Amino acid sequence: EQPFEEFLPYDRFAVRVQETDLDKLPKMLDILFKDSYRLSRMRDELLCSLPHLLWSSVYGSVFGEGPETDAFGTAMWALNHRRVKREKLVETMNLPVKSAC
């Protein structure tokens, strides 16, 4: 599992390799590099997702990410999303939220 996998489209910008398939990685990458259209699309998707994976610092951003879109803001959004999801689940179970903690 990757950070923020519930809403970042890793399949659009990353190559997932099972540990048992590591010996196939060079061939997989060779095929990918020959497909310039797919590679270009993956780069574009990565550029869209990258700010969510970077931490802004006191010195500013790296790729224009702001406090809402950097890794910290994304982590806060993800935690809130999970909280809301959990509360909705608790509501359907007719349990008070405090008993689900």
N, CA, C and O atoms as a MOPAC input file, in Angstrom:
PM7 MOZYME 1SCF
protein

 N      0.84400 1    -1.18300 1     0.00000 1
 C      0.00000 1     0.00000 1     0.00000 1
 C      0.88700 1     1.24400 1     0.00000 1
 O      1.91600 1     1.29500 1     0.67300 1
 N      0.46800 1     2.22900 1    -0.76100 1
 C      1.22500 1     3.47600 1    -0.90600 1
 C      0.53300 1     4.60200 1    -0.13300 1
 O     -0.65600 1     4.49900 1     0.16900 1
 N      1.25800 1     5.67000 1     0.18700 1
 C      0.63100 1     6.80000 1     0.88000 1
 C     -0.50200 1     7.40000 1     0.04400 1
 O     -0.35600 1     7.62000 1    -1.15800 1
 N     -1.61200 1     7.65500 1     0.69500 1
 C     -2.77400 1     8.30500 1     0.07200 1
 C     -3.31900 1     7.50900 1    -1.11000 1
 O     -3.88500 1     8.07400 1    -2.04600 1
 N     -3.14500 1     6.21600 1    -1.05500 1
 C     -3.54900 1     5.35900 1    -2.17400 1
 C     -5.05000 1     5.40600 1    -2.43200 1
 O     -5.49700 1     5.12200 1    -3.54300 1
 N     -5.83000 1     5.76200 1    -1.41400 1
 C     -7.27100 1     5.79500 1    -1.63000 1
 C     -7.71300 1     6.87600 1    -2.59800 1
 O     -8.82800 1     6.81200 1    -3.11800 1
 N     -6.86800 1     7.87200 1    -2.85600 1
 C     -7.28100 1     8.88600 1    -3.81900 1
 C     -6.20500 1     9.34600 1    -4.77900 1
 O     -6.49900 1    10.16900 1    -5.64600 1
 N     -4.98100 1     8.86700 1    -4.68000 1
 C     -3.97700 1     9.17300 1    -5.70000 1
 C     -3.92600 1     8.01800 1    -6.70400 1
 O     -3.83900 1     6.85800 1    -6.30300 1
 N     -3.97900 1     8.32200 1    -7.99200 1
 C     -4.05900 1     7.27100 1    -9.02000 1
 C     -2.69300 1     6.66200 1    -9.35000 1
 O     -2.16400 1     6.87000 1   -10.44200 1
 N     -2.13000 1     5.91400 1    -8.40900 1
 C     -0.79800 1     5.33100 1    -8.61700 1
 C     -0.70900 1     4.51400 1    -9.90600 1
 O      0.33200 1     4.51000 1   -10.56200 1
 N     -1.77100 1     3.83700 1   -10.26900 1
 C     -1.73300 1     3.01000 1   -11.48300 1
 C     -1.53400 1     3.85100 1   -12.74300 1
 O     -1.15000 1     3.32300 1   -13.78600 1
 N     -1.79100 1     5.14400 1   -12.65200 1
 C     -1.61400 1     6.02200 1   -13.80500 1
 C     -0.20100 1     6.57000 1   -13.93000 1
 O      0.19200 1     7.02100 1   -15.00500 1
 N      0.57900 1     6.53700 1   -12.83100 1
 C      1.92600 1     7.11600 1   -12.92600 1
 C      3.03200 1     6.24200 1   -12.35100 1
 O      4.19200 1     6.65200 1   -12.33200 1
 N      2.69600 1     5.05500 1   -11.88700 1
 C      3.72200 1     4.19700 1   -11.29000 1
 C      3.67800 1     2.80400 1   -11.91400 1
 O      2.65800 1     2.37100 1   -12.45100 1
 N      4.78800 1     2.13500 1   -11.82700 1
 C      4.87600 1     0.74300 1   -12.28000 1
 C      4.92000 1    -0.11900 1   -11.01800 1
 O      5.86400 1    -0.03800 1   -10.23300 1
 N      3.91100 1    -0.92800 1   -10.83600 1
 C      3.86600 1    -1.80300 1    -9.66500 1
 C      4.48300 1    -3.14700 1   -10.02800 1
 O      4.16100 1    -3.74500 1   -11.05400 1
 N      5.36600 1    -3.59700 1    -9.17000 1
 C      6.05800 1    -4.85800 1    -9.42100 1
 C      5.99600 1    -5.69800 1    -8.15200 1
 O      6.38800 1    -5.25100 1    -7.07400 1
 N      5.50400 1    -6.90400 1    -8.29400 1
 C      5.51700 1    -7.83700 1    -7.17000 1
 C      6.95200 1    -8.27000 1    -6.91300 1
 O      7.77200 1    -8.32700 1    -7.83000 1
 N      7.23600 1    -8.56700 1    -5.67700 1
 C      8.59400 1    -8.98500 1    -5.33200 1
 C      9.01500 1   -10.20600 1    -6.13800 1
 O     10.18000 1   -10.34300 1    -6.51100 1
 N      8.06200 1   -11.08800 1    -6.40300 1
 C      8.38200 1   -12.29600 1    -7.17400 1
 C      8.67400 1   -12.00000 1    -8.64000 1
 O      9.21900 1   -12.84800 1    -9.34700 1
 N      8.31300 1   -10.79500 1    -9.10400 1
 C      8.51800 1   -10.42400 1   -10.50700 1
 C      9.66700 1    -9.43800 1   -10.70500 1
 O      9.79700 1    -8.86000 1   -11.78400 1
 N     10.49000 1    -9.23700 1    -9.70000 1
 C     11.57700 1    -8.27300 1    -9.82400 1
 C     12.52300 1    -8.60000 1   -10.97800 1
 O     13.08900 1    -7.69600 1   -11.59300 1
 N     12.69600 1    -9.87800 1   -11.27000 1
 C     13.57000 1   -10.24500 1   -12.38000 1
 C     13.00400 1    -9.80000 1   -13.72900 1
 O     13.74400 1    -9.71200 1   -14.70900 1
 N     11.69300 1    -9.51900 1   -13.78800 1
 C     11.04400 1    -9.06400 1   -15.02700 1
 C     11.06300 1    -7.54600 1   -15.17300 1
 O     10.68200 1    -7.02000 1   -16.21800 1
 N     11.49900 1    -6.84600 1   -14.14100 1
 C     11.46200 1    -5.38000 1   -14.15200 1
 C     12.20200 1    -4.75600 1   -15.33200 1
 O     11.64800 1    -3.85800 1   -15.96700 1
 N     13.42300 1    -5.18100 1   -15.66200 1
 C     14.09400 1    -4.55500 1   -16.81900 1
 C     13.27500 1    -4.66300 1   -18.10600 1
 O     13.20600 1    -3.70300 1   -18.87400 1
 N     12.66100 1    -5.80700 1   -18.34600 1
 C     11.85100 1    -5.97900 1   -19.55700 1
 C     10.59700 1    -5.10300 1   -19.49300 1
 O     10.20200 1    -4.50700 1   -20.49500 1
 N      9.97300 1    -5.02500 1   -18.31300 1
 C      8.77700 1    -4.19100 1   -18.15300 1
 C      9.10200 1    -2.72800 1   -18.43500 1
 O      8.34500 1    -2.03700 1   -19.11700 1
 N     10.23400 1    -2.26000 1   -17.90500 1
 C     10.62600 1    -0.86400 1   -18.12700 1
 C     11.01800 1    -0.61800 1   -19.57900 1
 O     10.74000 1     0.44800 1   -20.12700 1
 N     11.65900 1    -1.59700 1   -20.20000 1
 C     12.02000 1    -1.47400 1   -21.61000 1
 C     10.76800 1    -1.30400 1   -22.46400 1
 O     10.73900 1    -0.46500 1   -23.36400 1
 N      9.74800 1    -2.08400 1   -22.19100 1
 C      8.48000 1    -1.98300 1   -22.92300 1
 C      7.85700 1    -0.61000 1   -22.68300 1
 O      7.37100 1     0.02900 1   -23.61600 1
 N      7.87400 1    -0.16400 1   -21.43600 1
 C      7.30100 1     1.13800 1   -21.10100 1
 C      8.03400 1     2.27000 1   -21.82100 1
 O      7.39600 1     3.16400 1   -22.37700 1
 N      9.35700 1     2.23800 1   -21.81500 1
 C     10.12100 1     3.31300 1   -22.44600 1
 C      9.93900 1     3.35200 1   -23.95600 1
 O     10.14600 1     4.39700 1   -24.57300 1
 N      9.55800 1     2.24200 1   -24.55600 1
 C      9.30100 1     2.22700 1   -26.00200 1
 C      7.93100 1     2.80700 1   -26.34900 1
 O      7.67800 1     3.16300 1   -27.50000 1
 N      7.05400 1     2.90100 1   -25.36100 1
 C      5.71000 1     3.44400 1   -25.56400 1
 C      5.70700 1     4.90700 1   -25.11700 1
 O      5.32200 1     5.22000 1   -23.99100 1
 N      6.14000 1     5.79400 1   -26.00800 1
 C      6.32400 1     7.19500 1   -25.63400 1
 C      5.00700 1     7.86800 1   -25.22600 1
 O      5.00400 1     8.74300 1   -24.36100 1
 N      3.89800 1     7.46700 1   -25.83900 1
 C      2.60900 1     8.05600 1   -25.48000 1
 C      2.26000 1     7.70600 1   -24.03100 1
 O      1.90000 1     8.58600 1   -23.24900 1
 N      2.36500 1     6.43700 1   -23.67600 1
 C      2.04100 1     6.01400 1   -22.31000 1
 C      3.00100 1     6.65000 1   -21.30500 1
 O      2.57700 1     7.09400 1   -20.23800 1
 N      4.25600 1     6.69500 1   -21.63200 1
 C      5.25000 1     7.29500 1   -20.75100 1
 C      4.95400 1     8.78100 1   -20.53000 1
 O      5.06600 1     9.28000 1   -19.41000 1
 N      4.58400 1     9.47000 1   -21.58100 1
 C      4.23500 1    10.88300 1   -21.47700 1
 C      3.01700 1    11.08500 1   -20.58100 1
 O      2.99300 1    11.99500 1   -19.75300 1
 N      2.01400 1    10.24200 1   -20.74900 1
 C      0.81200 1    10.32900 1   -19.89900 1
 C      1.15000 1    10.04300 1   -18.44400 1
 O      0.62300 1    10.70200 1   -17.54800 1
 N      2.02000 1     9.07000 1   -18.19800 1
 C      2.42100 1     8.75300 1   -16.83100 1
 C      3.15700 1     9.93600 1   -16.19500 1
 O      2.94600 1    10.24200 1   -15.02200 1
 N      4.01000 1    10.59000 1   -16.96400 1
 C      4.72400 1    11.77300 1   -16.46200 1
 C      3.74500 1    12.88600 1   -16.11500 1
 O      3.87600 1    13.53700 1   -15.07800 1
 N      2.76200 1    13.10300 1   -16.98700 1
 C      1.75500 1    14.13100 1   -16.73300 1
 C      0.97400 1    13.82500 1   -15.45200 1
 O      0.73400 1    14.71600 1   -14.63700 1
 N      0.58200 1    12.56500 1   -15.28200 1
 C     -0.15400 1    12.16400 1   -14.07500 1
 C      0.70900 1    12.34100 1   -12.83500 1
 O      0.22300 1    12.77100 1   -11.78900 1
 N      1.98500 1    12.00900 1   -12.95200 1
 C      2.89300 1    12.17000 1   -11.81800 1
 C      3.00800 1    13.63900 1   -11.43000 1
 O      2.99500 1    13.97200 1   -10.24500 1
 N      3.12000 1    14.52000 1   -12.42700 1
 C      3.21400 1    15.94600 1   -12.13000 1
 C      1.96700 1    16.45500 1   -11.42000 1
 O      2.05700 1    17.35900 1   -10.58900 1
 N      0.81300 1    15.89400 1   -11.73200 1
 C     -0.42200 1    16.29600 1   -11.04500 1
 C     -0.45100 1    15.79200 1    -9.60400 1
 O     -0.96100 1    16.47600 1    -8.71700 1
 N      0.08700 1    14.61700 1    -9.37000 1
 C      0.03600 1    14.00800 1    -8.04100 1
 C      1.21100 1    14.40700 1    -7.16000 1
 O      1.11900 1    14.32900 1    -5.93500 1
 N      2.30100 1    14.82800 1    -7.76200 1
 C      3.53400 1    15.09200 1    -7.02400 1
 C      3.37600 1    16.06400 1    -5.85500 1
 O      3.91000 1    15.78800 1    -4.78200 1
 N      2.67000 1    17.18900 1    -6.00700 1
 C      2.54600 1    18.09900 1    -4.86600 1
 C      1.97000 1    17.43300 1    -3.61900 1
 O      2.30900 1    17.81500 1    -2.50000 1
 N      1.10400 1    16.44400 1    -3.80500 1
 C      0.49100 1    15.76000 1    -2.66500 1
 C      1.48000 1    14.86200 1    -1.92900 1
 O      1.20700 1    14.42200 1    -0.81200 1
 N      2.61400 1    14.59000 1    -2.54000 1
 C      3.61600 1    13.71400 1    -1.93300 1
 C      4.81300 1    14.48300 1    -1.38100 1
 O      5.70400 1    13.88900 1    -0.77500 1
 N      4.83900 1    15.79000 1    -1.58500 1
 C      5.96800 1    16.61400 1    -1.13400 1
 C      5.58300 1    17.41400 1     0.10100 1
 O      4.44300 1    17.85400 1     0.25100 1
 N      6.54700 1    17.58800 1     0.96700 1
 C      6.35500 1    18.38300 1     2.17800 1
 C      6.90300 1    19.78200 1     1.93000 1
 O      8.08100 1    19.94600 1     1.61000 1
 N      6.04400 1    20.79200 1     2.07700 1
 C      6.52700 1    22.16500 1     2.00700 1
 C      7.38800 1    22.41600 1     3.24200 1
 O      7.24200 1    21.74500 1     4.26300 1
 N      8.27600 1    23.38100 1     3.13100 1
 C      9.12900 1    23.69000 1     4.27400 1
 C      8.96700 1    25.15300 1     4.64500 1
 O      8.20700 1    25.88400 1     4.01000 1
 N      9.67800 1    25.56900 1     5.66600 1
 C      9.64600 1    26.97700 1     6.05200 1
 C     10.23800 1    27.85200 1     4.96000 1
 O     10.03700 1    29.06600 1     4.95700 1
 N     10.97000 1    27.24000 1     4.02900 1
 C     11.57700 1    27.98100 1     2.93200 1
 C     10.66900 1    28.07400 1     1.71400 1
 O     11.02500 1    28.72100 1     0.72900 1
 N      9.51900 1    27.44800 1     1.76500 1
 C      8.58100 1    27.51600 1     0.65300 1
 C      8.37700 1    26.17100 1    -0.00700 1
 O      8.83100 1    25.13700 1     0.48400 1
 N      7.69100 1    26.20700 1    -1.12200 1
 C      7.33700 1    24.97700 1    -1.82100 1
 C      8.41300 1    24.59500 1    -2.83400 1
 O      9.31100 1    25.38100 1    -3.13900 1
 N      8.30400 1    23.39400 1    -3.33700 1
 C      9.22500 1    22.90000 1    -4.34800 1
 C      8.59300 1    23.03500 1    -5.73500 1
 O      9.21400 1    23.55300 1    -6.66300 1
 N      7.35300 1    22.56100 1    -5.86200 1
 C      6.65200 1    22.57000 1    -7.15100 1
 C      5.36100 1    23.38500 1    -7.08300 1
 O      4.41000 1    23.10100 1    -7.81100 1
 N      5.32600 1    24.37800 1    -6.22700 1
 C      4.13200 1    25.21200 1    -6.13400 1
 C      3.05600 1    24.64700 1    -5.22100 1
 O      1.94300 1    25.17100 1    -5.18100 1
 N      3.37400 1    23.58200 1    -4.48500 1
 C      2.38100 1    23.03200 1    -3.56700 1
 C      2.15200 1    24.01700 1    -2.43000 1
 O      3.08700 1    24.65800 1    -1.94900 1
 N      0.92200 1    24.12800 1    -2.01500 1
 C      0.58800 1    25.01300 1    -0.90500 1
 C      0.22400 1    24.19500 1     0.31900 1
 O      0.28100 1    22.96600 1     0.28500 1
 N     -0.14400 1    24.85700 1     1.38900 1
 C     -0.43600 1    24.12300 1     2.61500 1
 C     -1.62800 1    23.16500 1     2.48300 1
 O     -1.72000 1    22.18900 1     3.22700 1
 N     -2.52400 1    23.43600 1     1.55400 1
 C     -3.66600 1    22.54000 1     1.37800 1
 C     -3.33000 1    21.34200 1     0.49900 1
 O     -3.96700 1    20.29300 1     0.59600 1
 N     -2.31900 1    21.50600 1    -0.36500 1
 C     -2.05000 1    20.44800 1    -1.34400 1
 C     -0.73400 1    19.72800 1    -1.13100 1
 O     -0.41800 1    18.80800 1    -1.88400 1
 N      0.04900 1    20.11400 1    -0.12800 1
 C      1.29300 1    19.37800 1     0.10500 1
 C      0.98600 1    18.10400 1     0.88400 1
 O     -0.17800 1    17.80900 1     1.15700 1
 N      2.00900 1    17.35600 1     1.24000 1
 C      1.80300 1    16.06500 1     1.90400 1
 C      1.09000 1    16.22400 1     3.24000 1
 O      0.27400 1    15.37800 1     3.60400 1
 N      1.38100 1    17.29300 1     3.97600 1
 C      0.70400 1    17.49100 1     5.25200 1
 C     -0.78100 1    17.75500 1     5.03500 1
 O     -1.62400 1    17.13300 1     5.68200 1
 N     -1.10500 1    18.67700 1     4.12300 1
 C     -2.50400 1    18.96400 1     3.83000 1
 C     -3.23100 1    17.73400 1     3.30800 1
 O     -4.39400 1    17.50300 1     3.64000 1
 N     -2.54200 1    16.94900 1     2.49200 1
 C     -3.13400 1    15.73100 1     1.95600 1
 C     -3.36200 1    14.71500 1     3.06500 1
 O     -4.38400 1    14.02900 1     3.07700 1
 N     -2.42200 1    14.61200 1     3.99500 1
 C     -2.59300 1    13.69400 1     5.13700 1
 C     -3.79300 1    14.11100 1     5.97700 1
 O     -4.57200 1    13.26400 1     6.41400 1
 N     -3.94400 1    15.42200 1     6.20400 1
 C     -5.09800 1    15.90300 1     6.98200 1
 C     -6.40200 1    15.59700 1     6.25400 1
 O     -7.39000 1    15.20100 1     6.87300 1
 N     -6.39600 1    15.78300 1     4.93400 1
 C     -7.59300 1    15.48400 1     4.14800 1
 C     -7.91900 1    13.99200 1     4.24900 1
 O     -9.07600 1    13.61300 1     4.43100 1
 N     -6.88700 1    13.15100 1     4.12800 1
 C     -7.09900 1    11.69900 1     4.18400 1
 C     -7.63600 1    11.27800 1     5.54300 1
 O     -8.54800 1    10.45500 1     5.62100 1
 N     -7.08300 1    11.83000 1     6.60900 1
 C     -7.57000 1    11.49000 1     7.94500 1
 C     -9.01400 1    11.93500 1     8.13800 1
 O     -9.82200 1    11.20700 1     8.71500 1
 N     -9.33800 1    13.13400 1     7.65300 1
 C    -10.71800 1    13.60000 1     7.75400 1
 C    -11.64800 1    12.72200 1     6.93200 1
 O    -12.75100 1    12.39800 1     7.37200 1
 N    -11.20800 1    12.33700 1     5.74500 1
 C    -12.00500 1    11.46000 1     4.88100 1
 C    -12.29000 1    10.13000 1     5.59100 1
 O    -13.41600 1     9.63400 1     5.56600 1
 N    -11.26200 1     9.56300 1     6.22200 1
 C    -11.44300 1     8.30700 1     6.94600 1
 C    -12.36700 1     8.48700 1     8.13400 1
 O    -13.16600 1     7.60000 1     8.43400 1
 N    -12.26900 1     9.64700 1     8.83100 1
 C    -13.13600 1     9.91500 1     9.97500 1
 C    -14.58900 1     9.98300 1     9.53000 1
 O    -15.46600 1     9.38600 1    10.15400 1
 N    -14.83900 1    10.71200 1     8.45000 1
 C    -16.20800 1    10.83300 1     7.94200 1
 C    -16.74100 1     9.47300 1     7.52000 1
 O    -17.89300 1     9.13300 1     7.79100 1
 N    -15.89600 1     8.70300 1     6.85700 1
 C    -16.29800 1     7.35900 1     6.43500 1
 C    -16.65600 1     6.50000 1     7.64700 1
 O    -17.65900 1     5.78600 1     7.64100 1
 N    -15.81900 1     6.57800 1     8.69000 1
 C    -16.06400 1     5.80000 1     9.89600 1
 C    -17.36000 1     6.23600 1    10.56400 1
 O    -18.13800 1     5.39400 1    11.01100 1
 N    -17.60300 1     7.54700 1    10.63800 1
 C    -18.82700 1     8.04400 1    11.26600 1
 C    -20.05300 1     7.58400 1    10.50100 1
 O    -21.06500 1     7.23800 1    11.11000 1
 N    -19.98300 1     7.57200 1     9.17800 1
 C    -21.11900 1     7.08800 1     8.38700 1
 C    -21.35000 1     5.61200 1     8.62800 1
 O    -22.49700 1     5.16900 1     8.69800 1
 N    -20.28100 1     4.84200 1     8.75600 1
 C    -20.40900 1     3.42600 1     9.05300 1
 C    -21.05900 1     3.24100 1    10.41300 1
 O    -21.93800 1     2.39400 1    10.57400 1
 N    -20.63300 1     4.02700 1    11.39000 1
 C    -21.20000 1     3.93000 1    12.73100 1
 C    -22.67700 1     4.29800 1    12.69900 1
 O    -23.48800 1     3.66400 1    13.37300 1
 N    -23.03400 1     5.32400 1    11.91500 1
 C    -24.44000 1     5.71600 1    11.80200 1
 C    -25.28400 1     4.56300 1    11.27000 1
 O    -26.39400 1     4.33900 1    11.75500 1
 N    -24.78300 1     3.83700 1    10.29500 1
 C    -25.56200 1     2.73000 1     9.74000 1
 C    -25.66900 1     1.57900 1    10.72600 1
 O    -26.57100 1     0.74900 1    10.61500 1
 N    -24.74300 1     1.52100 1    11.70700 1
 C    -24.78700 1     0.46900 1    12.71800 1
 C    -25.60000 1     0.91200 1    13.93200 1
 O    -25.79700 1     0.13100 1    14.86300 1
 N    -26.07600 1     2.16500 1    13.92800 1
 C    -26.82300 1     2.73400 1    15.04300 1
 C    -26.04400 1     2.69900 1    16.34900 1
 O    -26.61000 1     2.44400 1    17.41200 1
 N    -24.74900 1     2.95700 1    16.26700 1
 C    -23.90200 1     3.04000 1    17.46000 1
 C    -23.45500 1     4.47400 1    17.63200 1
 O    -23.22400 1     5.16800 1    16.64100 1
 N    -23.32700 1     4.93600 1    18.86500 1
 C    -22.76900 1     6.27800 1    19.02200 1
 C    -21.31500 1     6.29100 1    18.58400 1
 O    -20.61100 1     5.29200 1    18.72900 1
 N    -20.86400 1     7.41200 1    18.05100 1
 C    -19.51600 1     7.52200 1    17.52500 1
 C    -18.47300 1     7.16900 1    18.58200 1
 O    -17.47800 1     6.51500 1    18.26800 1
 N    -18.68100 1     7.59000 1    19.82400 1
 C    -17.68700 1     7.34700 1    20.86000 1
 C    -17.44800 1     5.86800 1    21.08800 1
 O    -16.33500 1     5.48500 1    21.44800 1
 N    -18.46400 1     5.01000 1    20.89000 1
 C    -18.22000 1     3.58100 1    21.11500 1
 C    -17.41400 1     2.94300 1    20.01500 1
 O    -16.92000 1     1.82900 1    20.18500 1
 N    -17.26300 1     3.62100 1    18.88000 1
 C    -16.49000 1     3.04700 1    17.76900 1
 C    -15.01500 1     3.39700 1    17.87300 1
 O    -14.20800 1     2.85800 1    17.11500 1
 N    -14.64300 1     4.27000 1    18.77600 1
 C    -13.24200 1     4.68800 1    18.87900 1
 C    -12.38000 1     3.64600 1    19.55900 1
 O    -11.17600 1     3.85000 1    19.72100 1

